[in-house]
Coordinates of C-alpha atoms in Angstrom, one line a residue:
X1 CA -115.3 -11.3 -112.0
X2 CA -119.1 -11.8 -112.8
X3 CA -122.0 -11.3 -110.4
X4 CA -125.4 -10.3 -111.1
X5 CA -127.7 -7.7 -109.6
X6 CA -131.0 -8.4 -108.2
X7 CA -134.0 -6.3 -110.0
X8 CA -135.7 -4.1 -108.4
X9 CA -139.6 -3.1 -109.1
X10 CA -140.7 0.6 -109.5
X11 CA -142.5 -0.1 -106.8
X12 CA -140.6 -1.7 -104.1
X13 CA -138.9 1.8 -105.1
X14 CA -141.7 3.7 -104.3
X15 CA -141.9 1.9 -101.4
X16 CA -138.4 2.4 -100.3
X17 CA -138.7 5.9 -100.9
X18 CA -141.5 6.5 -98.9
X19 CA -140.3 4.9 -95.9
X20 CA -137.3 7.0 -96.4
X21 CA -139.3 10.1 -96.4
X22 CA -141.6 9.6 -93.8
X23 CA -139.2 10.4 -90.9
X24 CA -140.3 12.4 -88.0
X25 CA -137.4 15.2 -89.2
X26 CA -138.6 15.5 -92.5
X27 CA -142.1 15.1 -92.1
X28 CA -141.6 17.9 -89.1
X29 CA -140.1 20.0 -92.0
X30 CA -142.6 19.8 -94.3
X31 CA -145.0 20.9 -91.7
X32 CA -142.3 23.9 -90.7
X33 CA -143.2 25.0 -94.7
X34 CA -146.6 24.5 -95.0
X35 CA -146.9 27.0 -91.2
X36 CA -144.1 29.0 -92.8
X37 CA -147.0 30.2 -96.1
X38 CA -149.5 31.0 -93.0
X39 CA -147.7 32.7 -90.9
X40 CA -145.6 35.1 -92.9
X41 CA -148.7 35.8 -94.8
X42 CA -150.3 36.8 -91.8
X43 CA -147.9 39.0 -90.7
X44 CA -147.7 40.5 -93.9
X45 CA -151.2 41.5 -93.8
X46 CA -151.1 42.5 -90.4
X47 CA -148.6 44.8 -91.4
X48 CA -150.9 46.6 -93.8
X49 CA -153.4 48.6 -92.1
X50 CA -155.0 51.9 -92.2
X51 CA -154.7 53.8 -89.1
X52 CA -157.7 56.0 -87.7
X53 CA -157.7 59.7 -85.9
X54 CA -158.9 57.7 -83.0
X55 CA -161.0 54.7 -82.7
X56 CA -161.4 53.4 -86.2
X57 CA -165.0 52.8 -87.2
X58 CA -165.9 49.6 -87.8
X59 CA -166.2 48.3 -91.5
X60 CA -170.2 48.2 -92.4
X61 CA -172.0 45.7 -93.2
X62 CA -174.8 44.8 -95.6
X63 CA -178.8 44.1 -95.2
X64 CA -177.6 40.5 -95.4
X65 CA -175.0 41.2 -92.2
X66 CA -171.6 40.6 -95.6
X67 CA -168.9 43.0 -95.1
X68 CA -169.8 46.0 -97.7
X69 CA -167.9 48.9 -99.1
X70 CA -170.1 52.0 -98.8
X71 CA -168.2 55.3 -99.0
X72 CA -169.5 57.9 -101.7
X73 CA -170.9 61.4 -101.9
X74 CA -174.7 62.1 -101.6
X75 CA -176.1 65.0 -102.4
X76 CA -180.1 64.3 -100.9
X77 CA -183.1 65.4 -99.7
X78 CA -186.1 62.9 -98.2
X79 CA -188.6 60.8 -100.4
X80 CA -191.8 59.8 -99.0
X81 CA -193.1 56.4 -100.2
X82 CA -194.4 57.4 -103.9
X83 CA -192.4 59.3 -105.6
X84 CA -189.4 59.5 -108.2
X85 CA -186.0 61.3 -109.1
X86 CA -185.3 62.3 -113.1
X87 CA -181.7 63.7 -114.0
X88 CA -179.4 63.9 -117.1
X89 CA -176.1 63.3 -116.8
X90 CA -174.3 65.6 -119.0
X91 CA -170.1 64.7 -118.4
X92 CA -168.4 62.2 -116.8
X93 CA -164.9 62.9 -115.2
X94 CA -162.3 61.8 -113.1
X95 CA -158.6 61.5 -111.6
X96 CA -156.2 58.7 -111.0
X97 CA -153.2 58.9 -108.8
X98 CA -150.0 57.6 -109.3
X99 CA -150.7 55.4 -112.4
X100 CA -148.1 52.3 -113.2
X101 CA -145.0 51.9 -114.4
X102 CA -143.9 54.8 -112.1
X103 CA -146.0 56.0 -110.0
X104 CA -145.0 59.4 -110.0
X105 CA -147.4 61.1 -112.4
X106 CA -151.4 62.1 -111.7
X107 CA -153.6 61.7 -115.0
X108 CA -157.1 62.5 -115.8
X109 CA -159.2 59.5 -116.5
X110 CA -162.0 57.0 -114.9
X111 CA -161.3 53.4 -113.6
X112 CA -163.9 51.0 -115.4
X113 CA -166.0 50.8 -111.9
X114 CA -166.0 54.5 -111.5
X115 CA -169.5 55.8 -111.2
X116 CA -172.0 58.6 -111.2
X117 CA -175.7 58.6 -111.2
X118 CA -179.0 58.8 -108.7
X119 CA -179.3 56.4 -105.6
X120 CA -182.2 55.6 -103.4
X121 CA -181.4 54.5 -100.1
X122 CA -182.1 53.9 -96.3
X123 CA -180.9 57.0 -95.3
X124 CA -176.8 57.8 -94.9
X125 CA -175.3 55.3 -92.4
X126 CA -172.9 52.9 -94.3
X127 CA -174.5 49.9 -94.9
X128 CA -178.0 50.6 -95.6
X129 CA -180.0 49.2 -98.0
X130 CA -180.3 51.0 -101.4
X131 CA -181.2 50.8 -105.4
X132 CA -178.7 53.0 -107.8
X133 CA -179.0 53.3 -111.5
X134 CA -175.8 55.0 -112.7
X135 CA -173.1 55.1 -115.6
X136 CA -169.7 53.5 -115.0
X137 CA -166.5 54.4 -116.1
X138 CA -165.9 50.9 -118.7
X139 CA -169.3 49.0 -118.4
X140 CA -171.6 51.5 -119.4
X141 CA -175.3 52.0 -117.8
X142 CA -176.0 49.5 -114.6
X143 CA -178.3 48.8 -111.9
X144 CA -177.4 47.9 -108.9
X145 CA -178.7 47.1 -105.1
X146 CA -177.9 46.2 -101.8
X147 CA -174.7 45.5 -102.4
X148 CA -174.1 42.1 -104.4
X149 CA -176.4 42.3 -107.3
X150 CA -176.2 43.9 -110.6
X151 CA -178.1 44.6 -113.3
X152 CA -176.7 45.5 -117.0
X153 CA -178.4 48.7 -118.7
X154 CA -177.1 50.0 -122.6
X155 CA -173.4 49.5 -123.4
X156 CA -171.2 53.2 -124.1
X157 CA -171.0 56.3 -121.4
X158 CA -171.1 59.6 -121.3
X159 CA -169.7 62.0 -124.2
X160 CA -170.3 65.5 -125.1
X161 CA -173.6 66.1 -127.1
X162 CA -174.7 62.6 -126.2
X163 CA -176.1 62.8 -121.9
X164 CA -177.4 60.2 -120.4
X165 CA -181.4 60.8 -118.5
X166 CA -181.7 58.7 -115.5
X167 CA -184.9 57.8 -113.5
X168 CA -185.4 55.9 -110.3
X169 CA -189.6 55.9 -109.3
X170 CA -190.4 54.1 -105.9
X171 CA -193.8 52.6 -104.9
X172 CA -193.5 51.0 -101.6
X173 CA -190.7 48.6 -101.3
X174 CA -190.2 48.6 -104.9
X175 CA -187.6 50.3 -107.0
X176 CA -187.8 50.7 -110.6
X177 CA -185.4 52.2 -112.9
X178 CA -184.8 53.7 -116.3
X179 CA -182.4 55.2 -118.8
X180 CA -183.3 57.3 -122.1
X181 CA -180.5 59.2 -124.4
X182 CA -183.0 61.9 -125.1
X183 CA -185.3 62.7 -122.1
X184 CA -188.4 61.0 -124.1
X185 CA -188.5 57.7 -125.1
X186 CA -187.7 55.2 -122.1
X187 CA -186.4 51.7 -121.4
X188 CA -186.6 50.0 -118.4
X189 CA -183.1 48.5 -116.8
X190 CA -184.8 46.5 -113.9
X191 CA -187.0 46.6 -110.5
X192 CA -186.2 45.3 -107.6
X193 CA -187.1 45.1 -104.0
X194 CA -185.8 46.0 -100.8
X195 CA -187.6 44.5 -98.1
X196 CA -188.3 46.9 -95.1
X197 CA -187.4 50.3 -96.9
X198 CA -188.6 52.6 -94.6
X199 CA -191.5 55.5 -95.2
X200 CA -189.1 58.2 -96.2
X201 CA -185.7 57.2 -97.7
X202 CA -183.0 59.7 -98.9
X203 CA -183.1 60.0 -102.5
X204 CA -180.8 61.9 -105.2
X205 CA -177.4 62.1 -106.9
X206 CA -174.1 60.4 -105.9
X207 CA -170.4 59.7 -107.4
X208 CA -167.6 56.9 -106.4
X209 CA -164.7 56.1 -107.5
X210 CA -163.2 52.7 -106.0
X211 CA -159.2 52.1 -105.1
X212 CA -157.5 50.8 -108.8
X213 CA -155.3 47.6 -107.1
X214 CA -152.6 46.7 -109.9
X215 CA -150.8 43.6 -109.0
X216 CA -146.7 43.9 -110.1
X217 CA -145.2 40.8 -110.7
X218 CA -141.7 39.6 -109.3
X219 CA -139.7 37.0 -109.1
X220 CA -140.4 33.3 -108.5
X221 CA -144.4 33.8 -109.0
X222 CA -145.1 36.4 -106.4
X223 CA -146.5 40.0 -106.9
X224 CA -146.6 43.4 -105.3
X225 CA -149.7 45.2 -104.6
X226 CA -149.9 49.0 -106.0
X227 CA -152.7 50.6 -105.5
X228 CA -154.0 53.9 -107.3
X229 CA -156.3 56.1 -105.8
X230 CA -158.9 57.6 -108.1
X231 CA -161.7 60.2 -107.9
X232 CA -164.5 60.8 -110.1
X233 CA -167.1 63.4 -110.9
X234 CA -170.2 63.8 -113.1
X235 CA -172.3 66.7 -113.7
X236 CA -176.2 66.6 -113.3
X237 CA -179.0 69.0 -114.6
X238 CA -182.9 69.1 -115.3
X239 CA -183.2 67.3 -112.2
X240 CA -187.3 66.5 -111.4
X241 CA -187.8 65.5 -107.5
X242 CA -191.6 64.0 -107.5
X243 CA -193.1 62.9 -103.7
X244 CA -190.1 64.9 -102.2
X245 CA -190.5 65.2 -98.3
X246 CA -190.2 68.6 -96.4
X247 CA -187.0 69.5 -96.0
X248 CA -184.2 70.7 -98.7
X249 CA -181.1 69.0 -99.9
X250 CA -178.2 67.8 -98.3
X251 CA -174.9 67.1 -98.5
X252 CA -173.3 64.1 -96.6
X253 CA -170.4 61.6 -97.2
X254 CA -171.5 58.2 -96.6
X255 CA -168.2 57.1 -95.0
X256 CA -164.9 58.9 -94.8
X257 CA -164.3 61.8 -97.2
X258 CA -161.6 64.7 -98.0
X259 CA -159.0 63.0 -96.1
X260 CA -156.5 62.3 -99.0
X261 CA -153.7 65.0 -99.5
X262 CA -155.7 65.1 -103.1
X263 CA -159.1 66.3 -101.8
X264 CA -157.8 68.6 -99.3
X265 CA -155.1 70.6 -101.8
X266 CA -156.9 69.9 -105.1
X267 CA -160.8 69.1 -105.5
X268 CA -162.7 68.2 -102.4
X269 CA -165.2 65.6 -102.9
X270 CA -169.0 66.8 -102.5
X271 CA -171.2 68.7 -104.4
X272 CA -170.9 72.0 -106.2
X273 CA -173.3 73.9 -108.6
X274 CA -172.3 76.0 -111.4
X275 CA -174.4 77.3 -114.2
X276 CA -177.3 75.5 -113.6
X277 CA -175.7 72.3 -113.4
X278 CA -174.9 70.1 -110.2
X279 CA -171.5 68.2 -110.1
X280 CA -170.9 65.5 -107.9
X281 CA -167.4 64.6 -107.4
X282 CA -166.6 61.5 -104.7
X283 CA -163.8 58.8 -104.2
X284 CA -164.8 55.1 -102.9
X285 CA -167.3 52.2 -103.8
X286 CA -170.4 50.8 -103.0
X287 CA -170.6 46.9 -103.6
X288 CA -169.1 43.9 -101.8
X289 CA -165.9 44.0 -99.7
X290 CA -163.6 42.7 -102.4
X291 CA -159.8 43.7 -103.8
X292 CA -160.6 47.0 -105.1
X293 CA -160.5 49.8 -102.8
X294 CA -157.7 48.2 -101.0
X295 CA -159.1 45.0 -99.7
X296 CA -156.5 42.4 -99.7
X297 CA -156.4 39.7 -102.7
X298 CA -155.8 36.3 -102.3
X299 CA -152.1 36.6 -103.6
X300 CA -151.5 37.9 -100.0
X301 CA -152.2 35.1 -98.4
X302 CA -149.2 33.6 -100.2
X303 CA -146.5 35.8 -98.4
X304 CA -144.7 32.9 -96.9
X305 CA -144.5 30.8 -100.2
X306 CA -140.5 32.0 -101.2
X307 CA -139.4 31.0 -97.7
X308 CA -141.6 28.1 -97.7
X309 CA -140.2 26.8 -101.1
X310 CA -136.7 27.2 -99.6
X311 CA -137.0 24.8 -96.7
X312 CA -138.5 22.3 -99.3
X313 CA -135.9 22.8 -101.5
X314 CA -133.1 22.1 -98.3
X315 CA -135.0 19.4 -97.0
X316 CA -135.4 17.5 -101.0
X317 CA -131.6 18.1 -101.1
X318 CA -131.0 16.7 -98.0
X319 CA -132.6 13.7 -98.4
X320 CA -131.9 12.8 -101.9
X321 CA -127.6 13.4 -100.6
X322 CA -128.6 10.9 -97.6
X323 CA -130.2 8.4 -99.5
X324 CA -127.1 8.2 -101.8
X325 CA -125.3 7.8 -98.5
X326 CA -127.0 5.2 -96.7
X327 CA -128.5 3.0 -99.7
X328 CA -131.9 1.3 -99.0
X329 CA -133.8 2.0 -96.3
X330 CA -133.5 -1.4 -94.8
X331 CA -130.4 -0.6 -94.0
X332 CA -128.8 -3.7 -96.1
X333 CA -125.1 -2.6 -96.9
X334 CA -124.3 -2.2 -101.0
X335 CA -121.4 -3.6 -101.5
X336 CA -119.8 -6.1 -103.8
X337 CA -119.1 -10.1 -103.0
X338 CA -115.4 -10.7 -103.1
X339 CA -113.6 -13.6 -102.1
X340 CA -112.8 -16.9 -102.9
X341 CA -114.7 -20.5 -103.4
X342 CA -116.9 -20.3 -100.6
X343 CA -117.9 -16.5 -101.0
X344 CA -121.6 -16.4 -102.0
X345 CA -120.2 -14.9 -105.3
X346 CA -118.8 -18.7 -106.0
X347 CA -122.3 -20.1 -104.8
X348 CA -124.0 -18.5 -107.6
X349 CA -121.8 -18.8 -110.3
X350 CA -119.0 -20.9 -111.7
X351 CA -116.1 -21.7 -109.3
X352 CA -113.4 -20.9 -111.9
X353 CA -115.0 -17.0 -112.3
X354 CA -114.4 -15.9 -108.8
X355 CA -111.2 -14.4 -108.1
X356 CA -109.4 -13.6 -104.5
X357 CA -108.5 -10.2 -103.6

């Protein structure tokens, strides 16, 4: 027997195909998936939330109404509206919990964001507006302000026989600062303004140390968050207060401190002088609401993507097993001409090649 078989374009294929796949139970499916990545990613991160002794406060917020982080150790006294605060920052410390593969170890040692330095800001309610000049743990000297902006001072930190000297001066609204490695010569890392700073501010030395998130990876692209809590600690002396306002120094948290199992058995966060010196020791950040410090990344959105990829892969195999079954999706039958003379096999081809059977 000879027949022939029409051709078929790629895309009266594509064509096909889509009208196969654009039933109401598949396309209901694929919308079951694309929910399935929401919603199991929001439960997931409703699932991971600090609890409070009571009402939890609620998370601050910056001059420009942003969600901030703000949590840090101040030790302060008042500033009237000329004036400036001199220190050098002799050693740079810290502590990091529970450090990857294992988490089962505690180490000395400073995340890159860690930070100690001098601050001056709208008193201590989280949120307020401020100027900081400080020394980080990996990104050497920076200035930074209310929050979202940055400014990049000399490279290197802090090592024995080689301090750092800090100054922050304020006129007005204005905040200027500047480093020096020997107390005499001076450079200039930036000034900037904060609009509405009020007649006497809170000035003088602080230390943070934000959350160290390490993302694990697993199977099938998705991750586990782990996340290290650190602590960090620098040590202050020849400390010059000029347009100081009456009062004396103080020593505040801005936001939660000394409720880790860490700070209340080991090294409390806050300020202690010994010899002379000042040390500042304090856990947290100051800077936009972001992954570190235990913010949720973006990867956590994608909780639902395993199960979601599973119903794609049952509906795909579903529907490529159907349309073997069925054939085209006009519904026109395959099968194969067979009879005698007056088949349509014999109408298209030579009378003598068609055979009964």
């Amino acid at each position: 027997m000879t027949s022939t078989t029409p051709t078929t374009s790629t895309t009266e294929r594509l064509r096909r195909e889509w009208t196969g796949f654009r039933r109401v139970g598949r396309l209901v499916a694929m919308a079951v998936a694309a929910l399935a990545v929401v919603a199991l990613g929001l439960l997931q991160a409703y699932g991971n939330h600090a609890s409070c002794d009571g009402p939890c406060p609620a998370e601050p917020t910056g001059p420009d109404g942003s969600l901030v982080n703000d949590r840090f150790s101040f030790l302060n006294r008042g500033m009237g509206p000329e004036g400036s605060i001199t220190v050098r920052l002799t050693s740079m410390t810290g502590t990091i919990t529970y450090p990857p593969p294992h988490h089962d170890r505690i180490v000395s040692g400073l995340v890159p964001w860690a930070k100690a330095g001098i601050i001056v800001k709208d008193g201590v309610r989280p949120g307020s507006s401020y100027a900081a000049l400080m020394v980080t743990g990996g990104h050497g000297v920076r200035m930074q302000y209310d929050y979202r902006h940055d400014i990049a001072g000399s490279g290197g930190g802090v090592a024995e026989g080689a301090p750092r000297w800090l100054r922050l001066t304020r006129s007005g609204d204005t905040v200027t600062g500047h480093e020096s490695a020997d107390g005499t010569t001076w450079t200039e890392v930036g000034a900037v303004r904060l609009p509405g700073l009020p007649g006497t501010v809170r000035v003088g030395l602080f230390a943070a140390s934000p959350g160290d998130l390490t993302l694990r990876r697993t199977g099938l692209g998705g991750a586990t968050e782990q996340v290290r809590w650190t602590q960090a600690g620098g040590t202050f002396d020849r400390i010059a207060l000029r347009g100081a306002a009456t009062g004396g120094w103080s020593d505040d948290g801005v936001g939660e401190r000394n409720r880790t199992d860490w700070e209340k058995d080991h090294l409390a966060s806050g300020a202690m002088e010994r010899g002379g010196a000042i040390t500042v020791t304090g856990a947290g950040d100051i800077g936009p609401k972001g992954a570190e410090d235990g913010a949720r990344p973006v990867e956590s959105t994608l909780g639902g993507l395993i199960p979601a990829l599973l119903v794609v892969l049952v509906v795909s195999a579903r529907f490529a097993v159907a349309g073997h079954r069925t054939g085209p999706a006009d519904g026109t039958p395959l099968t194969r001409s067979r009879g005698g003379p007056g088949s349509p096999c014999c109408a298209r081809t030579r009378p003598h090649s068609c055979t009964s059977r």
